Coordinates of C-alpha atoms and ligand atoms in Angstrom, one line a residue:
M1 CA 18.2 -32.2 -1.1
S2 CA 16.9 -30.1 1.8
L3 CA 13.3 -29.5 2.1
N4 CA 14.0 -25.9 1.5
E5 CA 15.8 -26.0 -1.3
S6 CA 14.4 -28.3 -3.2
W7 CA 10.4 -25.8 -2.8
R8 CA 13.2 -22.8 -4.1
Q9 CA 14.8 -25.3 -6.9
R10 CA 11.1 -25.8 -8.1
S11 CA 9.4 -22.7 -7.2
L12 CA 12.2 -21.5 -9.6
A13 CA 11.6 -24.2 -12.7
A14 CA 8.0 -23.5 -13.0
V15 CA 6.5 -19.8 -10.5
W16 CA 7.2 -16.4 -12.5
H17 CA 8.0 -14.4 -9.3
P18 CA 6.0 -10.8 -8.9
C19 CA 8.1 -7.0 -9.3
T20 CA 10.9 -9.2 -9.3
Q21 CA 14.3 -9.4 -12.5
M22 CA 13.9 -14.2 -11.8
K23 CA 17.5 -13.9 -12.2
L24 CA 18.6 -12.4 -9.3
H25 CA 17.7 -15.9 -8.0
A26 CA 19.7 -17.8 -10.6
P27 CA 21.1 -20.5 -7.7
E28 CA 25.0 -18.5 -9.5
G29 CA 24.7 -15.9 -8.4
A30 CA 21.7 -15.8 -5.7
A31 CA 21.9 -12.1 -4.8
L32 CA 18.7 -12.2 -2.9
P33 CA 17.3 -15.7 -1.6
L34 CA 13.6 -17.1 -2.7
V35 CA 12.5 -17.7 1.0
P36 CA 9.8 -20.9 1.1
V37 CA 7.0 -20.6 3.5
A38 CA 5.9 -23.5 5.4
R39 CA 2.9 -22.1 7.6
A40 CA 3.7 -18.5 9.4
E41 CA 1.5 -17.9 12.6
G42 CA 1.4 -14.1 14.6
V43 CA 4.0 -11.8 13.8
W44 CA 6.6 -15.0 12.2
L45 CA 6.8 -17.1 8.9
H46 CA 8.3 -19.9 9.4
D47 CA 10.5 -22.2 6.6
H48 CA 10.5 -25.9 6.6
E49 CA 13.8 -26.2 8.5
G50 CA 12.2 -25.3 11.6
R51 CA 14.0 -21.1 10.4
R52 CA 11.9 -18.2 11.3
Y53 CA 11.1 -14.1 9.8
L54 CA 9.4 -11.5 11.7
D55 CA 7.3 -10.4 9.1
A56 CA 8.2 -6.7 9.9
I57 CA 6.6 -5.1 6.4
S58 CA 3.5 -7.1 7.1
S59 CA 4.3 -9.2 3.5
W60 CA 3.3 -6.6 1.4
W61 CA 1.4 -4.7 3.8
V62 CA -1.4 -6.4 4.0
N63 CA -1.7 -8.0 7.3
L64 CA -2.7 -6.7 9.5
F65 CA -3.3 -9.1 13.4
G66 CA -0.8 -10.9 12.5
H67 CA -0.6 -14.5 10.3
N68 CA -3.0 -16.8 10.7
H69 CA -5.5 -15.2 13.0
P70 CA -8.4 -17.6 14.9
G71 CA -10.7 -14.6 14.6
I72 CA -10.8 -14.7 11.1
R73 CA -9.7 -18.8 10.5
A74 CA -13.1 -19.3 12.4
A75 CA -15.0 -17.0 10.4
L76 CA -13.8 -18.2 7.5
K77 CA -13.6 -22.1 8.4
D78 CA -17.4 -21.3 9.0
Q79 CA -18.6 -19.3 5.6
L80 CA -16.7 -22.4 3.7
D81 CA -19.6 -24.2 4.8
Q82 CA -22.7 -22.9 3.3
L83 CA -22.2 -20.6 0.0
D84 CA -18.0 -20.4 -1.6
H85 CA -19.1 -18.5 -4.4
V86 CA -22.1 -17.1 -6.3
M87 CA -22.0 -14.2 -8.4
L88 CA -22.6 -11.1 -7.5
A89 CA -24.4 -9.4 -10.7
G90 CA -28.0 -10.2 -10.5
F91 CA -27.5 -11.9 -6.4
T92 CA -26.6 -11.6 -3.3
H93 CA -25.8 -12.8 -0.4
G94 CA -24.5 -11.5 4.0
P95 CA -20.7 -10.8 3.4
V96 CA -21.5 -8.2 0.6
V97 CA -24.3 -6.2 2.2
E98 CA -23.3 -6.2 5.3
L99 CA -19.7 -5.4 5.0
S100 CA -21.6 -2.6 2.1
E101 CA -23.4 -1.2 4.7
R102 CA -20.7 -1.6 7.9
L103 CA -17.9 0.6 5.4
A104 CA -20.4 3.2 4.7
T105 CA -21.2 3.8 8.5
L106 CA -16.9 3.6 8.9
T107 CA -16.7 6.4 5.6
G108 CA -20.3 8.1 5.2
L109 CA -19.8 6.8 1.6
G110 CA -23.4 4.8 0.8
H111 CA -22.1 3.0 -2.5
A112 CA -19.3 -0.3 -2.4
F113 CA -18.7 -1.8 -5.8
Y114 CA -15.9 -4.7 -6.1
G115 CA -12.5 -6.2 -7.6
S116 CA -10.3 -8.5 -6.3
D117 CA -6.7 -6.4 -6.4
G118 CA -5.8 -2.6 -5.8
A119 CA -4.6 -2.0 -8.5
S120 CA -8.7 -3.5 -10.2
A121 CA -10.0 -0.5 -7.3
T122 CA -7.7 2.7 -8.8
E123 CA -9.0 1.1 -12.5
I124 CA -12.9 1.5 -11.4
A125 CA -12.7 4.9 -9.5
L126 CA -10.2 6.1 -12.9
K127 CA -13.8 4.5 -14.9
M128 CA -16.3 5.8 -13.0
S129 CA -15.4 9.1 -12.7
A130 CA -14.5 9.7 -15.9
H131 CA -18.2 8.1 -16.9
H132 CA -19.7 10.0 -14.3
W133 CA -18.8 13.2 -16.2
R134 CA -19.3 12.1 -19.4
N135 CA -23.0 11.1 -18.2
A136 CA -23.0 14.5 -16.8
G137 CA -23.3 15.8 -20.8
R138 CA -19.0 16.2 -19.1
A139 CA -16.9 14.4 -21.4
R140 CA -14.2 15.9 -22.1
K141 CA -13.6 15.7 -18.7
N142 CA -11.8 12.6 -19.4
R143 CA -8.1 13.1 -18.7
F144 CA -6.3 12.1 -15.0
V145 CA -4.5 13.6 -13.0
G146 CA -1.9 12.6 -9.4
V147 CA 0.5 13.4 -7.4
A148 CA 4.7 13.3 -8.3
G149 CA 5.4 9.4 -7.3
G150 CA 2.2 8.9 -7.3
Y151 CA 1.2 4.3 -6.5
H152 CA -1.9 3.3 -8.1
G153 CA -0.9 -0.5 -9.0
E154 CA -0.1 -1.1 -11.9
T155 CA -2.1 -2.9 -14.5
V156 CA -1.7 -0.6 -17.5
G157 CA -5.0 1.7 -16.5
A158 CA -3.7 1.9 -12.9
L159 CA -0.1 2.9 -14.0
A160 CA -1.6 5.9 -16.4
V161 CA -1.6 7.4 -12.2
T162 CA 2.1 5.6 -10.9
D163 CA 4.3 8.2 -11.1
I164 CA 7.7 5.8 -11.2
A165 CA 9.2 5.2 -14.2
L166 CA 10.3 1.6 -13.5
F167 CA 7.1 0.5 -13.5
R168 CA 5.9 2.5 -16.5
E169 CA 8.8 3.1 -18.6
A170 CA 8.3 -0.5 -21.0
Y171 CA 5.3 0.0 -21.0
A172 CA 5.1 3.3 -21.9
P173 CA 4.0 3.1 -25.1
L174 CA 0.5 1.5 -24.0
V175 CA -0.9 3.6 -21.4
R176 CA -2.4 7.5 -21.5
L177 CA -0.7 9.2 -19.5
G178 CA -2.2 10.9 -16.4
A179 CA -0.6 14.3 -15.7
T180 CA 2.0 15.5 -12.4
V181 CA 1.5 17.7 -9.5
P182 CA 4.7 18.7 -6.6
S183 CA 4.2 15.9 -3.7
P184 CA 3.8 17.2 -0.6
D185 CA 6.6 15.3 1.2
A186 CA 7.5 16.6 4.0
R187 CA 11.6 16.0 3.4
A188 CA 11.3 19.0 0.3
A189 CA 11.6 21.5 3.4
T190 CA 13.6 24.1 3.4
P191 CA 15.6 25.4 6.0
G192 CA 12.7 27.3 8.9
E193 CA 10.2 25.5 6.7
S194 CA 7.6 23.4 7.9
A195 CA 5.4 19.9 6.5
A196 CA 2.4 22.1 7.2
D197 CA 4.8 24.6 4.5
V198 CA 5.6 22.5 2.5
A199 CA 2.5 20.5 2.3
E200 CA 1.3 24.7 0.9
R201 CA 4.0 24.7 -1.9
A202 CA 1.9 21.5 -3.3
A203 CA -1.4 22.4 -2.6
T204 CA -0.5 26.1 -4.2
A205 CA 1.1 23.8 -8.3
L206 CA -2.2 21.8 -7.3
A207 CA -4.3 25.0 -7.6
D208 CA -2.3 26.3 -11.0
W209 CA -2.8 23.1 -12.8
L210 CA -6.0 23.1 -12.2
E211 CA -6.9 26.6 -12.9
A212 CA -5.1 25.6 -16.3
H213 CA -6.9 22.4 -17.1
H214 CA -10.0 21.8 -14.7
E215 CA -12.1 21.4 -17.3
D216 CA -10.1 18.5 -19.7
T217 CA -10.2 16.6 -15.5
A218 CA -12.4 13.8 -14.1
A219 CA -10.5 13.2 -11.3
L220 CA -7.0 14.5 -9.0
I221 CA -5.4 10.5 -7.6
V222 CA -4.1 11.0 -3.8
E223 CA -2.4 8.6 -2.0
P224 CA -3.7 10.3 2.0
L225 CA 0.0 11.6 4.2
I226 CA 2.3 8.5 3.2
Q227 CA 3.5 7.3 -0.5
C228 CA 4.7 4.0 0.6
A229 CA 6.2 3.4 -2.7
A230 CA 7.3 5.7 -3.3
G231 CA 9.7 5.6 -0.1
M232 CA 6.9 6.7 2.8
A233 CA 6.9 9.9 1.7
M234 CA 5.1 11.2 4.2
H235 CA 3.5 14.5 4.2
D236 CA 1.1 16.5 6.3
P237 CA -2.5 16.5 5.9
H238 CA -3.0 20.4 5.3
Y239 CA -2.6 19.5 2.0
L240 CA -5.3 17.4 1.9
R241 CA -7.9 20.0 2.9
R242 CA -6.8 22.6 0.3
A243 CA -6.8 18.9 -2.3
R244 CA -10.2 18.9 -0.9
E245 CA -10.9 22.4 -1.5
L246 CA -9.7 22.8 -4.8
C247 CA -11.1 19.2 -5.9
D248 CA -15.1 21.2 -4.9
R249 CA -13.5 24.6 -6.7
Y250 CA -13.3 23.3 -10.3
D251 CA -16.0 20.7 -10.7
V252 CA -12.9 18.0 -10.2
H253 CA -13.0 14.1 -9.0
L254 CA -10.3 14.1 -5.1
V255 CA -9.7 9.6 -5.4
L256 CA -8.0 8.8 -1.9
D257 CA -6.0 5.4 -2.9
E258 CA -5.9 4.4 1.0
I259 CA -5.3 0.7 -0.5
A260 CA -2.1 1.1 1.4
V261 CA -2.6 3.4 4.8
G262 CA -6.4 2.5 5.2
F263 CA -7.4 0.3 7.9
G264 CA -5.0 1.9 10.7
R265 CA -1.8 1.6 9.3
T266 CA -1.4 5.7 9.7
G267 CA -3.4 5.8 13.6
S268 CA -6.5 6.6 12.3
L269 CA -8.9 3.5 10.5
F270 CA -8.7 5.4 7.6
A271 CA -5.4 8.5 6.7
H272 CA -7.7 11.1 5.4
E273 CA -9.6 11.4 8.7
Q274 CA -7.0 13.2 10.5
A275 CA -7.4 16.0 7.4
G276 CA -11.2 16.0 8.5
I277 CA -12.2 15.7 4.9
R278 CA -14.8 12.6 3.2
A279 CA -13.7 11.6 -0.7
D280 CA -15.5 11.4 -3.8
F281 CA -14.0 8.1 -4.1
L282 CA -12.2 5.5 -1.3
C283 CA -10.0 2.5 -3.2
L284 CA -9.6 0.2 -0.1
S285 CA -7.6 -3.7 -0.1
K286 CA -4.5 -4.7 1.3
G287 CA -5.8 -4.7 5.1
L288 CA -9.5 -4.8 3.7
T289 CA -9.3 -9.1 4.5
G290 CA -6.4 -8.8 7.5
G291 CA -3.8 -10.1 5.4
T292 CA -6.1 -13.7 4.1
L293 CA -7.7 -12.7 1.3
P294 CA -7.6 -10.8 -2.2
L295 CA -10.6 -7.7 -2.4
S296 CA -10.6 -4.8 -2.9
V297 CA -13.9 -2.5 -3.6
V298 CA -14.1 1.8 -4.5
L299 CA -16.5 3.4 -1.6
T300 CA -18.6 5.8 -3.6
T301 CA -21.1 9.1 -3.0
D302 CA -24.5 9.6 -3.6
A303 CA -24.6 11.9 -6.4
V304 CA -21.9 9.9 -8.9
Y305 CA -23.9 6.7 -8.0
A306 CA -27.5 9.2 -8.9
A307 CA -24.8 9.6 -12.1
F308 CA -25.4 6.7 -12.9
Y309 CA -29.4 5.4 -11.8
D310 CA -31.3 5.6 -15.4
D311 CA -34.0 3.7 -18.0
Q312 CA -30.7 3.4 -20.4
V313 CA -27.8 0.8 -19.9
A314 CA -25.7 2.1 -20.8
R315 CA -25.7 4.8 -18.8
G316 CA -25.0 2.1 -16.1
F317 CA -21.6 1.3 -15.2
L318 CA -20.7 -1.7 -17.1
H319 CA -17.6 -3.8 -15.2
S320 CA -17.0 -6.9 -13.8
H321 CA -14.7 -8.5 -12.4
S322 CA -15.3 -12.9 -12.1
Y323 CA -14.8 -12.5 -8.1
T324 CA -16.8 -8.9 -7.4
G325 CA -17.4 -9.7 -3.9
N326 CA -16.7 -13.1 -3.4
P327 CA -18.6 -14.5 0.3
L328 CA -15.1 -16.1 2.2
A329 CA -12.8 -11.9 0.7
C330 CA -15.9 -10.3 1.9
R331 CA -16.5 -12.5 5.6
A332 CA -12.1 -12.4 6.8
A333 CA -13.0 -8.6 5.8
L334 CA -15.5 -8.2 8.4
A335 CA -14.5 -10.2 11.0
T336 CA -11.2 -7.9 10.3
L337 CA -13.7 -4.9 10.9
D338 CA -14.2 -7.2 14.1
L339 CA -10.6 -7.2 15.3
F340 CA -11.1 -3.2 15.3
E341 CA -13.8 -3.3 17.3
Q342 CA -12.7 -6.1 19.6
T343 CA -9.3 -5.6 20.7
D344 CA -9.2 -1.6 20.9
A345 CA -6.5 -1.9 18.2
L346 CA -6.2 1.4 17.0
R347 CA -5.7 2.8 20.4
R348 CA -3.4 -0.1 22.3
N349 CA -1.3 1.3 17.9
V350 CA -0.7 4.7 19.6
A351 CA 0.9 2.8 22.9
T352 CA 2.4 -0.6 21.1
G353 CA 4.0 2.5 18.2
D354 CA 5.1 4.6 20.7
R355 CA 7.5 1.8 22.5
L356 CA 9.0 0.8 19.2
A357 CA 10.1 4.0 17.7
A358 CA 11.7 4.0 20.9
L359 CA 13.4 0.4 20.4
F360 CA 13.8 2.4 16.6
E361 CA 16.2 5.0 18.5
P362 CA 19.9 3.5 17.9
L363 CA 18.8 3.6 14.7
S364 CA 16.5 6.8 13.6
Q365 CA 20.0 8.5 15.7
H366 CA 23.1 6.4 12.9
A367 CA 24.7 9.1 11.4
R368 CA 24.5 6.9 8.5
V369 CA 20.7 7.7 8.3
Q370 CA 19.0 10.8 7.6
H371 CA 14.5 11.8 8.4
A372 CA 13.9 9.7 10.9
R373 CA 10.4 9.9 11.0
R374 CA 7.1 8.2 11.6
Q375 CA 2.7 7.9 11.0
G376 CA 0.7 6.0 13.3
M377 CA 2.8 2.1 12.8
V378 CA 5.0 2.8 9.8
F379 CA 8.0 4.1 10.8
A380 CA 10.7 4.8 7.9
W381 CA 14.8 6.0 7.4
D382 CA 17.2 7.2 4.2
V383 CA 19.9 5.8 4.8
A384 CA 23.0 7.5 3.5
S385 CA 25.4 5.5 0.8
S386 CA 26.3 5.0 -2.4
L387 CA 25.4 1.8 -3.1
P388 CA 23.8 0.9 -6.2
D389 CA 22.0 -2.2 -4.9
F390 CA 21.7 -0.6 -1.2
G391 CA 17.8 -2.8 -0.5
R392 CA 19.4 -6.1 -2.5
R393 CA 22.1 -6.4 0.3
Y394 CA 20.1 -4.9 2.9
A395 CA 17.3 -8.0 2.6
R396 CA 19.7 -10.1 2.6
H397 CA 21.5 -9.1 5.5
A398 CA 18.2 -8.8 7.2
L399 CA 17.0 -12.0 6.8
E400 CA 19.9 -13.4 8.1
Q401 CA 18.9 -11.5 11.0
G402 CA 15.0 -13.2 10.8
L403 CA 13.8 -10.5 9.2
V404 CA 11.5 -10.0 6.8
L405 CA 12.5 -6.2 5.5
R406 CA 13.1 -4.7 2.2
P407 CA 14.0 -1.4 1.9
I408 CA 12.9 0.8 -1.5
G409 CA 16.1 2.1 -3.1
R410 CA 17.3 3.6 -0.4
T411 CA 14.5 3.9 2.4
L412 CA 14.8 1.4 5.5
Y413 CA 10.6 1.1 7.1
A414 CA 9.2 -1.2 9.4
M415 CA 5.5 -2.2 8.9
P416 CA 5.4 -4.4 11.7
P417 CA 1.4 -6.5 12.2
Y418 CA 0.1 -4.6 15.2
V419 CA 0.2 -7.4 16.9
I420 CA 3.9 -7.0 17.6
N421 CA 4.9 -7.7 21.1
E422 CA 7.3 -5.8 23.0
E423 CA 10.1 -8.9 22.3
E424 CA 9.7 -9.7 18.3
G425 CA 9.6 -5.5 17.7
A426 CA 13.0 -5.6 20.1
F427 CA 14.1 -8.4 17.9
L428 CA 13.2 -6.3 15.7
A429 CA 14.9 -3.2 16.3
R430 CA 18.4 -4.6 17.1
G431 CA 18.4 -7.2 13.7
A432 CA 17.8 -4.3 11.1
L433 CA 20.3 -2.0 13.1
A434 CA 22.4 -5.0 12.4
A435 CA 22.1 -6.0 9.0
L436 CA 22.3 -2.2 9.0
Q437 CA 25.2 -2.0 9.7
A438 CA 26.7 -5.4 8.0
T439 CA 25.0 -3.6 4.8
L440 CA 26.8 -0.1 5.7
A441 CA 30.5 -2.9 6.2
E442 CA 30.1 -4.1 2.8
E443 CA 29.9 -0.3 1.2
D444 CA 32.5 0.6 3.2
G445 CA 34.4 -2.8 2.7
S446 CA 34.4 -1.9 -0.9
A447 CA 35.6 1.3 -0.7
A448 CA 38.5 0.3 1.0
K449 CA 38.8 -1.9 -1.6
V450 CA 39.3 0.8 -3.4
E451 CA 41.0 3.0 -2.0
G452 CA 43.6 -0.2 -1.6
A453 CA 43.9 -0.5 -5.5
R454 CA 44.4 3.2 -6.5
D455 CA 47.0 3.1 -3.3
G456 CA 48.8 0.0 -5.4
V457 CA 48.8 2.3 -8.8
Ligands
LIG501 C1 -0.3 -1.8 -3.4 C2 -0.5 -0.8 -3.5 C3 -1.4 -0.3 -5.0 C4 -1.6 -1.9 -5.9 O1 -2.7 -2.8 -5.0 P1 -2.1 -4.3 -6.1 O2 -3.3 -5.4 -4.7 O3 -0.9 -4.6 -5.8 O4 -2.3 -4.1 -6.9 C5 -2.7 0.5 -5.3 N1 -2.0 1.3 -4.9 C6 -1.5 1.5 -3.5 C7 -1.7 3.3 -2.9 C8 -1.1 0.5 -3.4 O5 -0.3 0.5 -1.9

């Protein structure tokens, strides 16, 4: 048996893979092959037998500067020689202090609370918001409102504001559902309407909702500029400015979930900078460690912090995770911030993004592609396909092209590491188009077969 096949079989026997119907990996069906990865470098994932795949979605949106980056690797090795981990209650250490200081300088939010995953950041922000209002004598403000199609993680608390039926339905009885207001998704524009018009329309709906419900509402949670899990739904920054105004008017916290869009994906270090606003709570994870280790953080204001600062223990934020503020993860985050400075990454990404957009032009112009769109280093295309399993079929063809691309429904997207070079970009663009052609050929083939069958009748 080949090494790849051996790891595949052992994994399928022992590992329950995330967000996966395991039967789709079953050897009989093999609708989706499981890919064993031996090592990774730059934009490439290598299997055990000399095949490599370009990681065009940055391993679920976490990687920024390529895999196995020497700068981050060196920082981690150095940290490992000094301090592996210490609990953050009653103790502190250099990496967590420095990271908190640097994030405060970058965001204007001076208090950092750490978790391990994106979903735990969502939980922290929601709990902190409601507890803030309770401490302020307004305990009635304990409900949340999110945006249609929003995604904020999949733990039970986060599912309250994650508006994706497939992820939520089975757990509906467990979830204290939040409300949803219309999305500012620019694809909803009617002829003659601009993205800013759609944003204004969505903001008006938000205003109406808050007018009716603000007395019970602790916070609005928004993914700035791109609702990634909704299918790279992009919106005009006007929506964020209006959301900020409305939250101020109605005494509702604004939680900005930049878990996916933070750290340069949208062109600015943080997406909300493009609207010139500040959050009450800012959730970060994914790119925070450059894609090396799990770490999340919620940054908040002096005003929120002050509402917990008290002689009574119970008025404090009594929330914890065992690995809160892990020194290794914080060092990886510091090394990642260093890379932004050392490589002038945001400016370089403008050129990289423009080059990629030009390479993607044939895909964007494809007759079956709608809403070709881009925000910074995120590219997306909606494919007119009637295949119910378009995404899965496309992903399989992409692997055959040496690419990791996993469409969300019928939305194909690319979110490559920032270090992708010209040649790799061309490889990606060519393969993405070839995989599309192969997928559509299957669809047209099966349509032709149905036609043929009818002819036979
Ligand atoms: C991925 C993601 C989360 C959840 O993060 P996990 O680390 O997967 O728990 C939350 N919000 C957004 C916008 C995300 O993209």
